mmCIF file of C-alpha atoms in Angstrom:
data_model
loop_
_atom_site.group_PDB
_atom_site.id
_atom_site.type_symbol
_atom_site.label_atom_id
_atom_site.label_comp_id
_atom_site.label_asym_id
_atom_site.label_seq_id
_atom_site.Cartn_x
_atom_site.Cartn_y
_atom_site.Cartn_z
ATOM 1 C CA GLU A 1 -27.113 28.871 4.475
ATOM 2 C CA ALA A 2 -26.265 25.539 3.126
ATOM 3 C CA GLN A 3 -23.044 24.524 4.646
ATOM 4 C CA VAL A 4 -20.751 21.975 6.260
ATOM 5 C CA THR A 5 -19.478 22.620 9.625
ATOM 6 C CA GLN A 6 -16.488 21.273 11.468
ATOM 7 C CA ASN A 7 -15.619 21.388 15.076
ATOM 8 C CA PRO A 8 -13.088 22.252 16.513
ATOM 9 C CA ARG A 9 -11.255 24.207 13.930
ATOM 10 C CA TYR A 10 -7.957 23.882 15.655
ATOM 11 C CA LEU A 11 -6.979 21.379 17.905
ATOM 12 C CA ILE A 12 -3.533 20.561 19.839
ATOM 13 C CA THR A 13 -3.488 17.343 21.883
ATOM 14 C CA VAL A 14 -1.031 14.588 23.108
ATOM 15 C CA THR A 15 -0.499 11.133 21.991
ATOM 16 C CA GLY A 16 -3.097 8.696 23.345
ATOM 17 C CA LYS A 17 -5.566 11.185 24.212
ATOM 18 C CA LYS A 18 -9.085 10.186 22.418
ATOM 19 C CA LEU A 19 -10.598 13.000 20.525
ATOM 20 C CA THR A 20 -13.456 13.421 18.193
ATOM 21 C CA VAL A 21 -13.923 15.937 15.299
ATOM 22 C CA THR A 22 -17.503 16.773 14.566
ATOM 23 C CA CYS A 23 -18.979 17.225 11.093
ATOM 24 C CA SER A 24 -22.403 18.365 10.346
ATOM 25 C CA GLN A 25 -24.211 19.345 7.110
ATOM 26 C CA ASN A 26 -27.825 20.862 6.738
ATOM 27 C CA MET A 27 -28.399 19.992 2.939
ATOM 28 C CA ASN A 28 -29.854 16.448 3.578
ATOM 29 C CA HIS A 29 -27.038 14.888 1.795
ATOM 30 C CA GLU A 30 -26.775 11.116 1.972
ATOM 31 C CA TYR A 31 -22.837 10.810 1.152
ATOM 32 C CA MET A 32 -20.347 12.063 3.620
ATOM 33 C CA SER A 33 -16.771 11.718 3.718
ATOM 34 C CA TRP A 34 -13.580 12.497 5.754
ATOM 35 C CA TYR A 35 -10.010 13.599 4.201
ATOM 36 C CA ARG A 36 -6.639 14.353 5.546
ATOM 37 C CA GLN A 37 -4.345 16.768 3.742
ATOM 38 C CA ASP A 38 -0.545 16.484 4.158
ATOM 39 C CA PRO A 39 2.130 18.671 2.385
ATOM 40 C CA GLY A 40 3.055 16.903 -0.919
ATOM 41 C CA LEU A 41 0.393 14.234 -0.620
ATOM 42 C CA GLY A 42 -2.930 16.128 -1.613
ATOM 43 C CA LEU A 43 -6.030 15.082 -0.235
ATOM 44 C CA ARG A 44 -6.509 11.540 0.892
ATOM 45 C CA GLN A 45 -9.890 9.933 1.817
ATOM 46 C CA ILE A 46 -10.181 8.564 5.055
ATOM 47 C CA TYR A 47 -13.591 6.893 5.528
ATOM 48 C CA TYR A 48 -16.808 7.669 3.661
ATOM 49 C CA SER A 49 -20.579 6.971 4.264
ATOM 50 C CA MET A 50 -23.317 6.389 1.792
ATOM 51 C CA ASN A 51 -26.103 6.730 4.159
ATOM 52 C CA VAL A 52 -27.094 6.297 7.683
ATOM 53 C CA GLU A 53 -25.311 3.348 9.317
ATOM 54 C CA VAL A 54 -23.369 2.550 6.141
ATOM 55 C CA THR A 55 -19.562 3.384 6.318
ATOM 56 C CA ASP A 56 -16.540 2.288 4.452
ATOM 57 C CA LYS A 57 -12.857 2.686 4.392
ATOM 58 C CA GLY A 58 -11.215 5.090 2.079
ATOM 59 C CA ASP A 59 -7.482 5.022 1.458
ATOM 60 C CA VAL A 60 -6.066 5.863 4.645
ATOM 61 C CA PRO A 61 -8.252 4.473 7.451
ATOM 62 C CA GLU A 62 -5.724 3.260 9.941
ATOM 63 C CA GLY A 63 -6.024 5.008 13.432
ATOM 64 C CA TYR A 64 -9.534 6.366 12.646
ATOM 65 C CA LYS A 65 -13.189 5.430 13.415
ATOM 66 C CA VAL A 66 -16.423 6.978 12.159
ATOM 67 C CA SER A 67 -20.135 6.541 12.917
ATOM 68 C CA ARG A 68 -23.200 7.618 11.057
ATOM 69 C CA LYS A 69 -26.177 7.379 13.350
ATOM 70 C CA GLU A 70 -28.014 10.535 11.926
ATOM 71 C CA LYS A 71 -27.837 11.605 8.360
ATOM 72 C CA ARG A 72 -26.476 15.267 9.126
ATOM 73 C CA ASN A 73 -23.576 14.111 11.451
ATOM 74 C CA PHE A 74 -20.473 12.113 10.611
ATOM 75 C CA PRO A 75 -17.967 12.357 13.418
ATOM 76 C CA LEU A 76 -14.392 11.386 12.949
ATOM 77 C CA ILE A 77 -12.877 9.719 16.048
ATOM 78 C CA LEU A 78 -9.251 9.133 16.987
ATOM 79 C CA GLU A 79 -9.016 6.499 19.739
ATOM 80 C CA SER A 80 -5.481 7.029 20.579
ATOM 81 C CA PRO A 81 -4.023 9.729 18.388
ATOM 82 C CA SER A 82 -0.291 9.720 17.424
ATOM 83 C CA PRO A 83 1.995 12.350 16.015
ATOM 84 C CA ASN A 84 1.570 10.932 12.406
ATOM 85 C CA GLN A 85 -2.040 12.023 12.553
ATOM 86 C CA THR A 86 -1.137 15.593 12.649
ATOM 87 C CA SER A 87 -2.754 16.932 9.550
ATOM 88 C CA LEU A 88 -5.490 19.175 8.141
ATOM 89 C CA TYR A 89 -8.738 17.402 8.066
ATOM 90 C CA PHE A 90 -11.732 18.026 5.857
ATOM 91 C CA CYS A 91 -15.344 16.847 6.027
ATOM 92 C CA ALA A 92 -17.507 16.767 2.784
ATOM 93 C CA SER A 93 -20.897 15.993 1.848
ATOM 94 C CA SER A 94 -22.760 15.397 -1.410
ATOM 95 C CA PRO A 95 -26.248 14.412 -2.583
ATOM 96 C CA GLY A 96 -26.956 10.714 -3.649
ATOM 97 C CA THR A 97 -25.374 7.638 -2.211
ATOM 98 C CA SER A 98 -22.602 7.248 -4.745
ATOM 99 C CA GLY A 99 -20.572 10.303 -3.916
ATOM 100 C CA ARG A 100 -20.604 11.151 -7.568
ATOM 101 C CA GLY A 101 -22.514 14.341 -6.872
ATOM 102 C CA THR A 102 -20.801 17.614 -6.165
ATOM 103 C CA GLN A 103 -19.021 17.689 -2.974
ATOM 104 C CA TYR A 104 -19.345 20.417 -0.447
ATOM 105 C CA PHE A 105 -16.402 20.754 1.917
ATOM 106 C CA GLY A 106 -16.145 21.974 5.471
ATOM 107 C CA PRO A 107 -13.692 24.713 6.420
ATOM 108 C CA GLY A 108 -11.116 22.178 7.816
ATOM 109 C CA THR A 109 -9.571 21.228 11.222
ATOM 110 C CA ARG A 110 -6.103 21.600 11.771
ATOM 111 C CA LEU A 111 -4.847 18.844 14.355
ATOM 112 C CA THR A 112 -1.706 18.746 16.077
ATOM 113 C CA VAL A 113 -0.804 15.642 18.078
ATOM 114 C CA LEU A 114 2.283 16.091 20.319
ATOM 115 C CA ASP B 1 -9.761 2.557 -10.208
ATOM 116 C CA ALA B 2 -9.444 5.436 -12.656
ATOM 117 C CA LYS B 3 -6.655 7.759 -11.416
ATOM 118 C CA THR B 4 -5.601 11.120 -12.867
ATOM 119 C CA THR B 5 -2.295 12.681 -13.647
ATOM 120 C CA GLN B 6 -1.715 16.535 -13.658
ATOM 121 C CA PRO B 7 1.240 18.696 -13.967
ATOM 122 C CA PRO B 8 2.514 19.729 -10.556
ATOM 123 C CA SER B 9 2.451 23.465 -11.378
ATOM 124 C CA MET B 10 1.696 26.024 -14.064
ATOM 125 C CA ASP B 11 1.902 29.758 -14.522
ATOM 126 C CA CYS B 12 -0.532 31.863 -16.419
ATOM 127 C CA ALA B 13 -0.566 35.700 -16.949
ATOM 128 C CA GLU B 14 -3.379 37.653 -15.429
ATOM 129 C CA GLY B 15 -6.170 38.258 -17.875
ATOM 130 C CA ARG B 16 -4.999 35.483 -20.246
ATOM 131 C CA ALA B 17 -6.857 31.959 -20.283
ATOM 132 C CA ALA B 18 -5.504 29.382 -18.106
ATOM 133 C CA ASN B 19 -5.657 25.866 -19.398
ATOM 134 C CA LEU B 20 -5.127 23.029 -17.161
ATOM 135 C CA PRO B 21 -4.736 19.563 -18.406
ATOM 136 C CA CYS B 22 -5.435 16.074 -16.981
ATOM 137 C CA ASN B 23 -4.931 12.750 -18.015
ATOM 138 C CA HIS B 24 -7.300 9.851 -17.043
ATOM 139 C CA SER B 25 -6.454 7.130 -19.580
ATOM 140 C CA THR B 26 -8.207 4.447 -17.307
ATOM 141 C CA ILE B 27 -11.558 6.087 -17.085
ATOM 142 C CA SER B 28 -14.535 3.880 -17.648
ATOM 143 C CA GLY B 29 -17.654 4.645 -19.570
ATOM 144 C CA ASN B 30 -19.810 5.861 -16.866
ATOM 145 C CA GLU B 31 -17.341 7.795 -14.790
ATOM 146 C CA TYR B 32 -17.640 11.518 -14.566
ATOM 147 C CA VAL B 33 -14.703 14.035 -14.635
ATOM 148 C CA TYR B 34 -14.642 16.608 -11.749
ATOM 149 C CA TRP B 35 -12.694 19.555 -11.180
ATOM 150 C CA TYR B 36 -12.101 21.318 -7.820
ATOM 151 C CA ARG B 37 -9.886 24.011 -6.562
ATOM 152 C CA GLN B 38 -8.399 24.815 -3.126
ATOM 153 C CA ILE B 39 -7.369 28.249 -2.289
ATOM 154 C CA HIS B 40 -4.675 28.098 0.354
ATOM 155 C CA SER B 41 -5.685 25.716 3.123
ATOM 156 C CA GLN B 42 -9.565 26.473 2.710
ATOM 157 C CA GLY B 43 -11.958 23.550 2.018
ATOM 158 C CA PRO B 44 -11.889 22.583 -1.687
ATOM 159 C CA GLN B 45 -14.461 24.222 -3.907
ATOM 160 C CA TYR B 46 -16.272 22.530 -6.788
ATOM 161 C CA ILE B 47 -15.688 24.155 -10.297
ATOM 162 C CA ILE B 48 -17.477 21.914 -12.942
ATOM 163 C CA HIS B 49 -17.981 18.411 -14.142
ATOM 164 C CA GLY B 50 -18.549 16.433 -17.265
ATOM 165 C CA LEU B 51 -19.038 13.015 -18.913
ATOM 166 C CA LYS B 52 -18.619 13.153 -22.520
ATOM 167 C CA ASN B 53 -19.549 16.571 -23.879
ATOM 168 C CA ASN B 54 -17.788 19.890 -23.223
ATOM 169 C CA GLU B 55 -19.221 21.813 -20.305
ATOM 170 C CA THR B 56 -19.403 25.578 -19.393
ATOM 171 C CA ASN B 57 -20.443 27.400 -16.432
ATOM 172 C CA GLU B 58 -19.854 30.909 -14.808
ATOM 173 C CA MET B 59 -16.543 29.766 -13.589
ATOM 174 C CA ALA B 60 -14.964 27.795 -16.342
ATOM 175 C CA SER B 61 -15.141 25.495 -19.373
ATOM 176 C CA LEU B 62 -14.382 21.744 -19.290
ATOM 177 C CA ILE B 63 -13.079 20.153 -22.668
ATOM 178 C CA ILE B 64 -13.182 16.311 -22.827
ATOM 179 C CA THR B 65 -11.413 14.636 -25.544
ATOM 180 C CA GLU B 66 -13.550 12.280 -27.726
ATOM 181 C CA ASP B 67 -11.895 9.126 -26.257
ATOM 182 C CA ARG B 68 -12.273 10.655 -22.755
ATOM 183 C CA LYS B 69 -8.779 9.974 -21.804
ATOM 184 C CA SER B 70 -7.938 13.358 -21.000
ATOM 185 C CA SER B 71 -9.493 16.749 -20.316
ATOM 186 C CA THR B 72 -8.735 20.434 -20.084
ATOM 187 C CA LEU B 73 -10.105 22.980 -17.635
ATOM 188 C CA ILE B 74 -10.127 26.508 -18.949
ATOM 189 C CA LEU B 75 -10.334 29.575 -16.885
ATOM 190 C CA PRO B 76 -11.136 32.170 -19.700
ATOM 191 C CA HIS B 77 -9.771 35.344 -18.152
ATOM 192 C CA ALA B 78 -7.550 34.405 -15.088
ATOM 193 C CA THR B 79 -7.293 36.631 -12.165
ATOM 194 C CA LEU B 80 -5.081 36.819 -9.175
ATOM 195 C CA ARG B 81 -7.850 35.192 -7.078
ATOM 196 C CA ASP B 82 -7.610 32.191 -9.318
ATOM 197 C CA THR B 83 -4.184 31.333 -7.731
ATOM 198 C CA ALA B 84 -5.033 27.940 -6.123
ATOM 199 C CA VAL B 85 -4.222 24.189 -6.313
ATOM 200 C CA TYR B 86 -6.708 22.548 -9.122
ATOM 201 C CA TYR B 87 -7.718 19.019 -8.706
ATOM 202 C CA CYS B 88 -8.979 16.680 -11.416
ATOM 203 C CA ILE B 89 -11.076 13.714 -10.125
ATOM 204 C CA VAL B 90 -12.525 10.750 -11.694
ATOM 205 C CA LYS B 91 -14.790 8.635 -9.140
ATOM 206 C CA SER B 92 -13.625 5.173 -8.835
ATOM 207 C CA ARG B 93 -15.745 2.086 -9.001
ATOM 208 C CA ASP B 94 -16.114 1.266 -5.427
ATOM 209 C CA ASP B 95 -17.281 4.536 -4.468
ATOM 210 C CA LYS B 96 -13.961 5.969 -3.220
ATOM 211 C CA ILE B 97 -12.926 9.359 -4.237
ATOM 212 C CA ILE B 98 -9.368 9.820 -5.150
ATOM 213 C CA PHE B 99 -7.861 13.139 -5.317
ATOM 214 C CA GLY B 100 -4.229 13.358 -6.901
ATOM 215 C CA LYS B 101 -1.751 16.008 -6.022
ATOM 216 C CA GLY B 102 -3.483 18.693 -8.243
ATOM 217 C CA THR B 103 -1.660 21.515 -10.217
ATOM 218 C CA ARG B 104 -0.571 24.454 -8.421
ATOM 219 C CA LEU B 105 -1.818 27.372 -10.589
ATOM 220 C CA HIS B 106 0.279 30.756 -10.266
ATOM 221 C CA ILE B 107 -1.445 33.924 -11.788
ATOM 222 C CA LEU B 108 1.203 36.294 -12.585
ATOM 223 C CA PRO B 109 0.460 40.040 -12.449
#
C-alpha cells in the first residue's frame, strides 16, 4: 500500500532533550516536506527536500534540522526542543522535484514539550 | 509568492452543493491551484487541482475564473463526512508550499 509513515505518533518530552521524528515513504517520491500545525495558524512548512542531499528551509525552520540521505526517509530533528515546539507535525511526499505534484501526507505526530 | 484568501468558515445543508471560494490574485501563469481537505486532525487529503480549465473528478469540481485570480471548489452533494477544513494552495516560485488557514466547512443535517 502506498503510504507515508511517521514515528512516533505521540511523544511527550522535556525541554532540551534531543529527539527525532522519522518519516518514510514507499512511493519513490523525490519531494518530501515537514509541516507543523498549530491552532489558528493552519499548516506551516518547516523544511522541504527536492531530492537526496537537497534540503531547504520552509517558513518556520528555526529550531529544526532535517536530513535526506536516502530517497525514502526524511527525519525531522529537534536538537534542543522547547515548549513552543509543542505541535502536530505532518510529513508529506510528492512525485517530482518541485513539490507541484499531489502531496501525500502521513498520519501526524503529536509532540508535547514540557 | 502567490498566496490565497479563503473565508474562515461556511455552512452547507446536507445533500446540497457546497461551493468554497478562494482568491489567488497574485498567481503567476504557470502555477497550479490545489485543493486539500483535513478531517479533524488527520493528515490532509488531496482533492483536485487545475491550471486554467475547469476540472472534475469523483470527489469534486474545480472552477477557475478566466483571469485565474480566483477559483471555486464544488462538492456536488455534500454529506456529513465532508465536514472538514478545506485548503486552497498555489505553489510559490521558490518551491515552498504555503497553506493558508483554510475554510472550515460545516455540513448541517
